[in-house]
Coordinates of C-alpha atoms and ligand atoms in Angstrom, one line a residue:
X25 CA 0.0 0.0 0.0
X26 CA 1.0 3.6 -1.1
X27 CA 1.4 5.9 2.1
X28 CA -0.6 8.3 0.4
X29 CA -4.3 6.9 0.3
X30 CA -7.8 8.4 0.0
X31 CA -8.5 8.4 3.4
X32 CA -11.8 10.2 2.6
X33 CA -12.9 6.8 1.7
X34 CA -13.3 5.6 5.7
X35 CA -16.1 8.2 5.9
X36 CA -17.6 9.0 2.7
X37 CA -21.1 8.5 1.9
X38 CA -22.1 8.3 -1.3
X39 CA -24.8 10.1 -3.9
X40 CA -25.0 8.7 -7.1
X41 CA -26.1 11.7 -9.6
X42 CA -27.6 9.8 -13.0
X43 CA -26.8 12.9 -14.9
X44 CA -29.6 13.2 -17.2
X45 CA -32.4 13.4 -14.8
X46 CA -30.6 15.3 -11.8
X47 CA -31.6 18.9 -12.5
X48 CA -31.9 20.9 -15.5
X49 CA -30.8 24.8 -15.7
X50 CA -31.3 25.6 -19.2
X51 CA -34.5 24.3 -20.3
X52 CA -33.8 21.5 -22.7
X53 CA -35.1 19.1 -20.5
X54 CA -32.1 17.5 -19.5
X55 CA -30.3 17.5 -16.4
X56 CA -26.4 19.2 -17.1
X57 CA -23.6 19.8 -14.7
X58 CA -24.7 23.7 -13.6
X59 CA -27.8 21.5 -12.0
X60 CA -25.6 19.5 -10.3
X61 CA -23.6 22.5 -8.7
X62 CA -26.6 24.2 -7.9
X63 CA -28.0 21.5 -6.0
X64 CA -24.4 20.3 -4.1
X65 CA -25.7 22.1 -1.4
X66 CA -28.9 20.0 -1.1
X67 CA -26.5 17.0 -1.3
X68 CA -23.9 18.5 1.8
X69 CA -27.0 19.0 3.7
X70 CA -28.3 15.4 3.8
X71 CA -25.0 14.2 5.0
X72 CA -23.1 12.9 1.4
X73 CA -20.1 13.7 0.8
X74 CA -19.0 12.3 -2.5
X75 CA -20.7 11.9 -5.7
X76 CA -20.8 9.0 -8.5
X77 CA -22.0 10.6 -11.8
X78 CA -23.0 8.4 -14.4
X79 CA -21.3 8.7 -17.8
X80 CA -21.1 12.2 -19.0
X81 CA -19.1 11.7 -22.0
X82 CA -19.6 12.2 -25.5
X83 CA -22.4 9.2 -26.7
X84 CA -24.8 8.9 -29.4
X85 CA -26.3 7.3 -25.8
X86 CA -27.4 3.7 -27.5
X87 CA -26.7 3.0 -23.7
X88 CA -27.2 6.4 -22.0
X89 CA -23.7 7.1 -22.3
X90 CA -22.4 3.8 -21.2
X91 CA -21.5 3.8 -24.6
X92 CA -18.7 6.4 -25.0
X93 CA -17.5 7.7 -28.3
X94 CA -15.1 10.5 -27.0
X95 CA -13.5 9.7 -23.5
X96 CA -11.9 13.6 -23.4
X97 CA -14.9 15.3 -23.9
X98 CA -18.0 15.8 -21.8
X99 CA -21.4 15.5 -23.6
X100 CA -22.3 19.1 -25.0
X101 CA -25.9 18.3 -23.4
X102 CA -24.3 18.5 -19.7
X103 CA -22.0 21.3 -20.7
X104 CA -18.3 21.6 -21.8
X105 CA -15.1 20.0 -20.2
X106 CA -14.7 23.3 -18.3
X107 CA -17.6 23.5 -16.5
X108 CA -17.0 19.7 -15.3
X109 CA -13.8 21.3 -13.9
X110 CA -15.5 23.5 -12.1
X111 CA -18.1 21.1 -10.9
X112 CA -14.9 19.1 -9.3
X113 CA -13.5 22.6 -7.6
X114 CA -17.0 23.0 -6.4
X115 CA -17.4 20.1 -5.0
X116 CA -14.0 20.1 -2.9
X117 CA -14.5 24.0 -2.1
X118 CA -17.3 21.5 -0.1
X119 CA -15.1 18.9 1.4
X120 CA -16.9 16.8 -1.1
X121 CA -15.4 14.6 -3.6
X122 CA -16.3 13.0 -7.3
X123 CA -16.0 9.4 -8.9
X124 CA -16.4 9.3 -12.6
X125 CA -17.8 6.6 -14.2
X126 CA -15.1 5.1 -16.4
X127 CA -16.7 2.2 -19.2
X128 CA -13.0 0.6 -19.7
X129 CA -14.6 -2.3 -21.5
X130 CA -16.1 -1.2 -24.8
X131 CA -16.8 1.7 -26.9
X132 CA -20.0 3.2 -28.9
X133 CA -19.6 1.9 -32.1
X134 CA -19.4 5.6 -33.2
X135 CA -16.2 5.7 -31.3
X136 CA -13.5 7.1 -34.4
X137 CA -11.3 4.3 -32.9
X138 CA -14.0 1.9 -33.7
X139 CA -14.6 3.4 -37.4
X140 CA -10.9 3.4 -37.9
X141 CA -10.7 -0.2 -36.4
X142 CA -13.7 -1.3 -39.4
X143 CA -11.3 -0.6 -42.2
X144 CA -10.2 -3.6 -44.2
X145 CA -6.7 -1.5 -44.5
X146 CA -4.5 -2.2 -40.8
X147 CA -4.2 1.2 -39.2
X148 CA -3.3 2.2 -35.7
X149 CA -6.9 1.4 -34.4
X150 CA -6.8 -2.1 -36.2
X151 CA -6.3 -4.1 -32.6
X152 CA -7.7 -2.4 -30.5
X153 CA -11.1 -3.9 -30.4
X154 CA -11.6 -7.6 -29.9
X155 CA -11.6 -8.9 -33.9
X156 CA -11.9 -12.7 -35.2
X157 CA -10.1 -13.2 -38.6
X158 CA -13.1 -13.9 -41.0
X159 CA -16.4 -13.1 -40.8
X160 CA -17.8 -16.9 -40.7
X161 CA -15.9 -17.4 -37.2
X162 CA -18.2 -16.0 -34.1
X163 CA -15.9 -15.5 -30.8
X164 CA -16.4 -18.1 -28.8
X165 CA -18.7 -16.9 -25.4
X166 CA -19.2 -13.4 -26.6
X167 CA -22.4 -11.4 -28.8
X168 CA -20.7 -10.0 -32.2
X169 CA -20.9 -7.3 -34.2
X170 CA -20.4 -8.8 -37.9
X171 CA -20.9 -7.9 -41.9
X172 CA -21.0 -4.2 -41.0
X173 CA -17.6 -3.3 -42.2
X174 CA -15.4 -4.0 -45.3
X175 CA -12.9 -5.6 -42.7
X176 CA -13.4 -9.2 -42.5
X177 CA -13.8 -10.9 -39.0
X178 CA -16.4 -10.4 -36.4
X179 CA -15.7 -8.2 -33.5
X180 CA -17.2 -8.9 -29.7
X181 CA -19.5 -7.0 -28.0
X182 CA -19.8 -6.7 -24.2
X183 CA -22.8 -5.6 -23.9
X184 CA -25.5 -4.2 -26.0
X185 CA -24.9 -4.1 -30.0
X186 CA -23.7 -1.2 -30.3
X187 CA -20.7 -1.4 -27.4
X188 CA -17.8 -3.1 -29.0
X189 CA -15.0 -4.5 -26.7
X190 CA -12.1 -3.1 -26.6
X191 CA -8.8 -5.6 -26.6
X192 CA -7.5 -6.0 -23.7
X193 CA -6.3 -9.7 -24.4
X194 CA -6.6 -13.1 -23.8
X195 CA -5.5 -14.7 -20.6
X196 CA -4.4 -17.7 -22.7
X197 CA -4.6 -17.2 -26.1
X198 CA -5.6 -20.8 -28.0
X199 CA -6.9 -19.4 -31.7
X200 CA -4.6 -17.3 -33.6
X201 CA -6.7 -14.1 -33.4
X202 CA -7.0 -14.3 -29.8
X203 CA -3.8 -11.7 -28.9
X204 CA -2.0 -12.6 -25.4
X205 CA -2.0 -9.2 -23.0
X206 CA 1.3 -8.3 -23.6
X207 CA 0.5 -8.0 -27.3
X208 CA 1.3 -4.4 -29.0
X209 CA -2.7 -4.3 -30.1
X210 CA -3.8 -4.5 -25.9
X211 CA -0.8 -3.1 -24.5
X212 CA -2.0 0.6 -26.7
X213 CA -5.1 -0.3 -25.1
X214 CA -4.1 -0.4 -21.7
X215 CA -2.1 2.7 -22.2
X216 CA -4.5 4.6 -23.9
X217 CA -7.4 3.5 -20.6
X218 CA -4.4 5.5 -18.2
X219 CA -4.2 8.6 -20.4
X220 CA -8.0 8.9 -20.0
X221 CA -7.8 8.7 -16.2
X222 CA -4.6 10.9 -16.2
X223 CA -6.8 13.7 -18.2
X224 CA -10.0 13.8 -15.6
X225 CA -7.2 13.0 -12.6
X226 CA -5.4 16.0 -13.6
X227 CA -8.8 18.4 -14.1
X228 CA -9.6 17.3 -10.9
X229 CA -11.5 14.1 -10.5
X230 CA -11.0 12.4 -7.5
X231 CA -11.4 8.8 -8.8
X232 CA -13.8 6.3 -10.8
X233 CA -16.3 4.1 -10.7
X234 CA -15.6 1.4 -13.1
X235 CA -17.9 -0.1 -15.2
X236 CA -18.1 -4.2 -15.5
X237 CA -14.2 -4.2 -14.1
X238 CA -13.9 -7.9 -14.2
X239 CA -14.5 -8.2 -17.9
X240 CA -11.7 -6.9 -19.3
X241 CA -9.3 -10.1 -19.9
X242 CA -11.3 -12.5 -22.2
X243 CA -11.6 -16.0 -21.4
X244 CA -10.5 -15.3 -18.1
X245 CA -13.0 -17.5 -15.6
X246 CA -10.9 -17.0 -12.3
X247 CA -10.1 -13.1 -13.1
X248 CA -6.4 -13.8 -13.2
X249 CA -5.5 -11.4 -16.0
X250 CA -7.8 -9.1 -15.1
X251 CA -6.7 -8.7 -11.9
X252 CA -3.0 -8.5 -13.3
X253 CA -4.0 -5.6 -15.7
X254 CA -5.9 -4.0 -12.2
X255 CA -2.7 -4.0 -10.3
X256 CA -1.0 -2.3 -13.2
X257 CA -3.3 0.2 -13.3
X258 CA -3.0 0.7 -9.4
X259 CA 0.7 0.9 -9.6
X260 CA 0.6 3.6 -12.3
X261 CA -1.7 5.8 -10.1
X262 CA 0.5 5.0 -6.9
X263 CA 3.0 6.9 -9.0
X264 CA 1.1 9.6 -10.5
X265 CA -2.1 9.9 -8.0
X266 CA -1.9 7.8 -5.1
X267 CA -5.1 9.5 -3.9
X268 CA -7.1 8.3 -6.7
X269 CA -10.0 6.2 -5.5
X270 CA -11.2 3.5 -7.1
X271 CA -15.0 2.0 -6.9
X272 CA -15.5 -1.2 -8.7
X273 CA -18.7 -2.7 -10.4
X274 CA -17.0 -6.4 -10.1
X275 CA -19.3 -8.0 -7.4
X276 CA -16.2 -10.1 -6.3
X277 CA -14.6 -8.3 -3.8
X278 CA -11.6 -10.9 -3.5
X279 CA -10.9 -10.6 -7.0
X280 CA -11.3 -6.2 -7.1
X281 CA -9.3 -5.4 -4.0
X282 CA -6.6 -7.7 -4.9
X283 CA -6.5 -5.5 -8.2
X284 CA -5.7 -2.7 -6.2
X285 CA -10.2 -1.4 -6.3
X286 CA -10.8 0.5 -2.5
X287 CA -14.6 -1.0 -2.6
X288 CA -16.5 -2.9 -4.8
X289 CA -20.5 -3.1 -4.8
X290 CA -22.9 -5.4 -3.7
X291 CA -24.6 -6.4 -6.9
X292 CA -28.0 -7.2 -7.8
X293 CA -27.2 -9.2 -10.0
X294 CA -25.1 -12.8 -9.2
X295 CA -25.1 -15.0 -5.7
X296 CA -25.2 -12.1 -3.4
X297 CA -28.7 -12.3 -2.3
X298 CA -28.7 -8.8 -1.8
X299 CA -31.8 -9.1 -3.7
X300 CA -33.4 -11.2 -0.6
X301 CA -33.3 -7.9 1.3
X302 CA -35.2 -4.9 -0.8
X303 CA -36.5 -6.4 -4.2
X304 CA -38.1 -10.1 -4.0
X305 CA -41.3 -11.1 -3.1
X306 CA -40.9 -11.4 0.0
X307 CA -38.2 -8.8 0.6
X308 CA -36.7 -9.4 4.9
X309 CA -37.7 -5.4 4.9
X310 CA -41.2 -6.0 5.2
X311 CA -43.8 -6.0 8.2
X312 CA -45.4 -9.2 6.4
X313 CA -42.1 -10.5 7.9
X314 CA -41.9 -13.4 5.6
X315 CA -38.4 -12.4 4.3
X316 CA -35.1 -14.6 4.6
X317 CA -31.7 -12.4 5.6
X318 CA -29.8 -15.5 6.7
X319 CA -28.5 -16.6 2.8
X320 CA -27.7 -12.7 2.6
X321 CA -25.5 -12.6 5.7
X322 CA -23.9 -16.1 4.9
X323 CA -22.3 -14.5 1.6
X324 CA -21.9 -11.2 3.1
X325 CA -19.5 -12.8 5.3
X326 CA -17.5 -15.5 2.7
X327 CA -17.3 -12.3 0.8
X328 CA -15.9 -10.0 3.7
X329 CA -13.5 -12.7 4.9
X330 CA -12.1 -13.5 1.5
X331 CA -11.8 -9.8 1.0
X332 CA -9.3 -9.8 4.1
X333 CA -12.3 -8.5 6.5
X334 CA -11.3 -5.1 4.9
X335 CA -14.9 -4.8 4.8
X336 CA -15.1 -2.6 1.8
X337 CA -17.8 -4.0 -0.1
X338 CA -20.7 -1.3 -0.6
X339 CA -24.3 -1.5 -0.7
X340 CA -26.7 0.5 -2.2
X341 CA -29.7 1.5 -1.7
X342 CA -30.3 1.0 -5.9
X343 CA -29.0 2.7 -8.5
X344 CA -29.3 3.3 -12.3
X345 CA -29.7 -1.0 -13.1
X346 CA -32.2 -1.7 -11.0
X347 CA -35.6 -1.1 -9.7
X348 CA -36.5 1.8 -7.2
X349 CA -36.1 0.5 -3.7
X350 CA -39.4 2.2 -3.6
X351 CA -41.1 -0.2 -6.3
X352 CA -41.3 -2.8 -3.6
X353 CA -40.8 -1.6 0.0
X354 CA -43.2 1.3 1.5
X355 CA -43.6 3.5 4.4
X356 CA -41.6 2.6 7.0
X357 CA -39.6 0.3 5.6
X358 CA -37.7 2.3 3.8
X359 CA -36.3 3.7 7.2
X360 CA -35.8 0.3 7.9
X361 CA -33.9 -0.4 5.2
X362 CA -31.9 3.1 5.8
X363 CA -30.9 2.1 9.3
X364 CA -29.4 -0.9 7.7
X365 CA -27.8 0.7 4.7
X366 CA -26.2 3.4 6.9
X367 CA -24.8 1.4 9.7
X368 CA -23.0 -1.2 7.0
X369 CA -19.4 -1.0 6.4
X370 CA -18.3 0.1 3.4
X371 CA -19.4 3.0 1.8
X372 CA -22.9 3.8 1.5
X373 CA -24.6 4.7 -1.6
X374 CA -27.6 6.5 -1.5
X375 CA -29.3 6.6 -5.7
X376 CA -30.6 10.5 -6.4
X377 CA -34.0 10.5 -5.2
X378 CA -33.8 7.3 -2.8
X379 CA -33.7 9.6 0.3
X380 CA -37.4 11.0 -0.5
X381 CA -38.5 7.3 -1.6
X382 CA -39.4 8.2 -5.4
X383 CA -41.3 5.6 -7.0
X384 CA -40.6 3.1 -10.2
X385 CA -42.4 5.2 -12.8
X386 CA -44.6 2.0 -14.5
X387 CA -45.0 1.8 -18.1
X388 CA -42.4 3.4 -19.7
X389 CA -41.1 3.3 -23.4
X390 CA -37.7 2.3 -23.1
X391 CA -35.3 5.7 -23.1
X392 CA -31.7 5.3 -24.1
X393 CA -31.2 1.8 -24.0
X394 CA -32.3 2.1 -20.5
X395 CA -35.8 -0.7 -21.2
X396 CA -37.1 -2.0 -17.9
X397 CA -34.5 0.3 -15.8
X398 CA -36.0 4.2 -17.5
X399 CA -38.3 3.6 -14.7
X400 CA -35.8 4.2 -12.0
X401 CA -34.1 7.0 -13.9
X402 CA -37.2 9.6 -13.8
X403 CA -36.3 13.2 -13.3
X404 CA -35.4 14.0 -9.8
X405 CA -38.3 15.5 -7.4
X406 CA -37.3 19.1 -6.1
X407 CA -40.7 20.5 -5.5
X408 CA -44.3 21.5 -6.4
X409 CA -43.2 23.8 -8.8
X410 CA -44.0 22.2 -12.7
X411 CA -42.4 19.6 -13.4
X412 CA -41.5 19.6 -10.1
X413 CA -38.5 21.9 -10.2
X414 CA -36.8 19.5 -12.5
X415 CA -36.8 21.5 -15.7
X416 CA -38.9 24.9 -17.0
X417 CA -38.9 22.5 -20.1
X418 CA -42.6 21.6 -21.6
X419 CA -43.4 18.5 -20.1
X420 CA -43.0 16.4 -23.3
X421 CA -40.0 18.0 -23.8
X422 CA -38.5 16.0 -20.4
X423 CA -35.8 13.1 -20.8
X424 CA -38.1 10.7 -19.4
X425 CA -41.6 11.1 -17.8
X426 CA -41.6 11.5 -14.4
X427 CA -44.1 10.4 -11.7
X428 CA -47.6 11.9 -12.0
X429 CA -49.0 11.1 -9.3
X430 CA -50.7 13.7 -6.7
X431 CA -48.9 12.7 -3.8
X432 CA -46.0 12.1 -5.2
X433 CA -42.6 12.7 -2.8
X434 CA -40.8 16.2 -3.5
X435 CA -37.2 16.9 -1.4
X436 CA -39.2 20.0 -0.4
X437 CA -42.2 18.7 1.4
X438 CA -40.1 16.2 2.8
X439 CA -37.2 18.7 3.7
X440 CA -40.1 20.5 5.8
X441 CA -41.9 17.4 7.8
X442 CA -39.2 16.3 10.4
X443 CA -41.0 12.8 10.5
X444 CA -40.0 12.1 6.6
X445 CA -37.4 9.9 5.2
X446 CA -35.2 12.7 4.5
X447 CA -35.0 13.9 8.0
X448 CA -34.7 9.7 9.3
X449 CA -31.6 9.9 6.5
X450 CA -30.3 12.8 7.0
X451 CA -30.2 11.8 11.8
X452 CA -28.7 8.1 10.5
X453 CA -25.7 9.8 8.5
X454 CA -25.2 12.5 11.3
X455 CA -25.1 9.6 13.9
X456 CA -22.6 7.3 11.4
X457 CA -20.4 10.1 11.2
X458 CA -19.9 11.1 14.9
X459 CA -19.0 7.1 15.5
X460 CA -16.3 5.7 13.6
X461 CA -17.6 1.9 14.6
X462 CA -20.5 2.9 12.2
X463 CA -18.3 3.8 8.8
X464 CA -16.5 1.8 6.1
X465 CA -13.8 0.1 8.3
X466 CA -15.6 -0.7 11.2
X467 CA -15.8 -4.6 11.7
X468 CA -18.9 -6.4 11.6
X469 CA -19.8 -9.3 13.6
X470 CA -23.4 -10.5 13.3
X471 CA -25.6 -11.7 16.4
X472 CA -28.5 -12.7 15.1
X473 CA -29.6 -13.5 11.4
X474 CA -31.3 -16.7 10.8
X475 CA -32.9 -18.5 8.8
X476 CA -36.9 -16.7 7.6
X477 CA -36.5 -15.2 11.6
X478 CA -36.2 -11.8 12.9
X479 CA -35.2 -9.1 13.9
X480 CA -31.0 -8.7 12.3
X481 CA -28.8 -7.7 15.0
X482 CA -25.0 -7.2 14.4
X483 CA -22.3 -5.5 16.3
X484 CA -19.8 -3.0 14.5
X485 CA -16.6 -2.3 16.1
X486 CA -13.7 0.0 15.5
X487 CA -10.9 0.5 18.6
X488 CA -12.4 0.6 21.9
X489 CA -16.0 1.6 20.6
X490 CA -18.6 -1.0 19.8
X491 CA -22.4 -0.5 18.7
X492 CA -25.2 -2.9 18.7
X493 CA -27.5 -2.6 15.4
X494 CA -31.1 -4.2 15.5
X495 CA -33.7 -3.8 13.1
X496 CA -37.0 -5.6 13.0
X497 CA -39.1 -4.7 10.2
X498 CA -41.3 -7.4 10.7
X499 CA -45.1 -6.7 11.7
X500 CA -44.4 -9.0 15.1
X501 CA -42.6 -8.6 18.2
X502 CA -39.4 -11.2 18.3
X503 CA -36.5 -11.9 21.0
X504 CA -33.8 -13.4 21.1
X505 CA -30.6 -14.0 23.6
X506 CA -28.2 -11.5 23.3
X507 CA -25.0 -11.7 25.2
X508 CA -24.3 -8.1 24.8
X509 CA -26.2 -5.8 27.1
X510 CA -27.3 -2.4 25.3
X511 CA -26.1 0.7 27.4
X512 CA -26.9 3.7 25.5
X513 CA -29.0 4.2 23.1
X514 CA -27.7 6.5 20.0
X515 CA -30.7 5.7 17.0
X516 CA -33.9 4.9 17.6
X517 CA -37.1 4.2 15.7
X518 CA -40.3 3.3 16.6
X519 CA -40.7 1.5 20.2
X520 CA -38.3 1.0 22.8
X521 CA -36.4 -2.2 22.5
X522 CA -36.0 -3.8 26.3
X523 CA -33.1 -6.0 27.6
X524 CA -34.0 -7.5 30.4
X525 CA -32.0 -11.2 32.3
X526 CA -30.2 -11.5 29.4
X527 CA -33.2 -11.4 26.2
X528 CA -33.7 -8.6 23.9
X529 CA -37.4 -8.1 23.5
X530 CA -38.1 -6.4 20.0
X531 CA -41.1 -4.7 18.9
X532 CA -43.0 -4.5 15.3
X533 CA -41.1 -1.8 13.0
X534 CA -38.5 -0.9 15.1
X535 CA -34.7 0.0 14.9
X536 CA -32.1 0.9 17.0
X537 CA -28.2 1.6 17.3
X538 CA -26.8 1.2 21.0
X539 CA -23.3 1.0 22.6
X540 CA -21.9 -1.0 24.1
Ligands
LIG622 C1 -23.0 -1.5 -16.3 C2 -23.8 -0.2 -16.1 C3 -25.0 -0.3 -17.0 C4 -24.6 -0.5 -18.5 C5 -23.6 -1.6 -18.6 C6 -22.8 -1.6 -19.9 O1 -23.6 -2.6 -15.7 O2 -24.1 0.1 -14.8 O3 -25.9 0.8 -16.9 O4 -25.7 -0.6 -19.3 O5 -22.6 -1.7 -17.6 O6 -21.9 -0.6 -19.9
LIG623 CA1 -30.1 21.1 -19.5

């Protein structure tokens, strides 16, 4: 380890700003980066202090921008390179600090490397994308892209269509197409991925969030290569910005933090069950009660002690991929599932619009690639102004239709009823921060999580200071024996827990943080 670390890390707390839909300052009826600095204030004051922002690179946005056809330049839509800059100086004028989302893996097809790379004749661009030799031979385990271009072969796609994969390698090559890492074709590559983070590094970024990390090395089942090319990268920033911080989307934690990744997510997706806790249908954070946490904590905890107990494996409360945590937990729950979320270790991440419970907006035409997921991308919820506050745009002039209904949540109304989500958000991240036990590197020890039972107790720990966590969102009162007797109480919702000859006695819809 470098001496020189982002040490903001241990504390942060995460908003994740989906550009598009954030706030809009000129009328076009898309969010853009003045909206963002205008509203950095709104984010201070909840507790965050660090932002994620979703692609904002130039993209004919087949994949809302996860499909990048100019890594140095910012999409005009959001604004121009220099106003980025001064959404970075902004932020730290705040103490607050922003991840970029870096798409290492593939390009838009309307990339000019990708055009270039097309061309029967070889050129500079020729390798850098993942190319069979003839047009009849499919790579093995990947989509293709083929009998668009006069060059013949068939080139992989990582994703949708239109996102070409960029060469990085084979861990061991076996056809003669396949190029080894060290090749010259993925070795440009590889350079060419550390200029981009040297040009947002230098303007002032404080880091990335990286998109699919542990696809870069084809045919590469156990991560091996892809870790190698990680640890490359990590040693090239040790040397030129050791305080870079870097967020994975892996869902592997042994495999990112051994390539040099500070955190990587909890992912919806894969054997996490982190899908058991908010979106199932019978999600634990529920008064029905009929949810399961114990497969949750059984992987949270292979996963935490493979990852050296460095406990740096985040969970969100959603983001851009996935439905609105408000699709299917309500009311109460939702503080629930906060007092969970903020007393995790890791770094939390709290999706734009999460902390006033906005809704999965139904039946939506798929926007920007975004199909099934444009529902949890709506335009953020300021107040009852039109649109409310989002854009002065005509309403069918928005980037995606927001939320209609009459009682839908706005940060103001909530901002001005102490008993709202906002305010239960804004008290758990004021109570995480004064108690280090609470943040990323506290340890975490669970006392009670089994199977379909509640409540979830666990203890987090850092030095001499150690804090009991229980949360029953279940309709019922529960106990259970606890060996560690609660002695003051810093959080509490709903009614009072009671310990009493050596049982703690829990009541429906209740939470509480104590010390120990
Ligand atoms: C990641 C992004 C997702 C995108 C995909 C392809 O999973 O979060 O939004 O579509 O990668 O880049
Ligand atoms: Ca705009």
């Amino acid at each position: 380890m470098a001496a020189k670390q982002p040490l903001w890390l241990d504390n942060a707390i995460f908003y994740e700003i989906y550009p598009q839909s954030f706030k809009d300052t000129n009328a076009d009826g898309i969010g853009d980066f003045q909206g963002i600095i205008d509203k950095l204030d709104y984010i201070r004051e909840l507790g965050c202090n660090a932002l994620w922002i979703n692609p904002c690179f130039k993209s004919p946005f087949g994949d809302a921008g996860y499909d990048v056809a100019d890594y140095y330049t910012v999409a005009p839509r959001y604004g121009t390179n220099e106003d980025l800059k001064r959404l970075f100086a902004e932020a730290h004028r705040r103490d607050m600090h922003v991840l970029l989302d870096l798409v290492p893996g593939h390009t838009s097809v309307e990339h000019p490397w990708f055009k270039e790379s097309m061309k029967a004749e070889r050129n500079e661009y020729t390798d850098r994308y993942v190319w069979t030799d003839s047009v009849w031979e499919e790579p093995q385990g990947m989509g293709c892209l083929r009998g668009i271009s006069p060059r013949d072969g068939s080139c992989a796609i990582n994703f949708f269509s239109s996102q070409p994969a960029l060469n990085y390698g084979f861990l061991n090559p076996t056809l003669p197409w396949q190029q080894p890492m060290d090749a010259p074709g993925p070795r440009a590559t590889l350079e060419e991925l550390k200029n981009i983070m040297r040009f947002w590094l230098s303007m002032g970024c404080d880091g990335f969030r990286v998109d699919m990390a542990g696809s870069l090395v084809k045919h590469d089942p156990e991560g091996l290569g892809t870790i190698r090319l990680w640890q490359e990268v990590r040693a090239f920033l040790d040397a030129e910005f050791p305080m870079a911080a870097m967020v994975s989307e892996w869902g592997e934690p042994d495999k990112s933090l051994q390539g040099g990744f500070h955190m990587d997510f909890l992912l919806h997706f894969g054997p996490s069950h982190y899908n058991d806790l908010f979106r199932c249908e019978e999600p634990f954070f529920s008064e029905r009660g009929k949810g399961d946490v114990s497969a949750f904590v059984e992987k949270y905890l292979e996963n935490y002690e493979k990852s050296q107990r460095k406990g740096l494996i985040c969970i969100p409360s959603g983001n851009h991929d996935m439905d609105r945590l408000a699709r299917s937990i309500h009311g109460d729950n939702l503080k629930l599932a906060f007092a969970f979320l903020l007393s995790m270790p890791g770094a939390p991440f709290i999706y734009y619009g999460d902390e006033i419970g906005m809704r999965y907006v139904e039946n939506h035409v798929s926007v920007e690639g975004g199909y099934n997921r444009t529902g949890s991308r709506s335009p953020m919820q300021w107040d009852s102004t039109v649109n409310a506050g989002f854009s002065a745009a005509p309403k069918q002039k928005l980037y995606i239709r927001q939320d209609e209904s009459a009682d839908r949540p706005t940060a103001a109304a909530q901002m001005a009823d102490e008993n709202s989500l906002y305010h239960e958000i804004k008290r758990l991240i004021a109570i995480r921060q004064a108690h280090k036990a609470l943040q990323s590197k506290g340890e975490i020890e669970f006392v009670y999580a089994q199977k379909d039972a509640y409540p979830l107790a666990y203890v987090r720990t850092s030095g001499d200071e150690k804090i009991l966590v229980v949360i029953n969102p279940s309709a019922r009162e529960v106990a259970f024996n606890c060996a560690h007797a609660p002695k003051e109480t810093l959080y509490r919702f709903g009614s009072e827990i009671i310990f009493a000859a050596g049982k703690l006695t829990v009541p429906p819809q209740t939470a509480a943080y104590f010390s120990l």
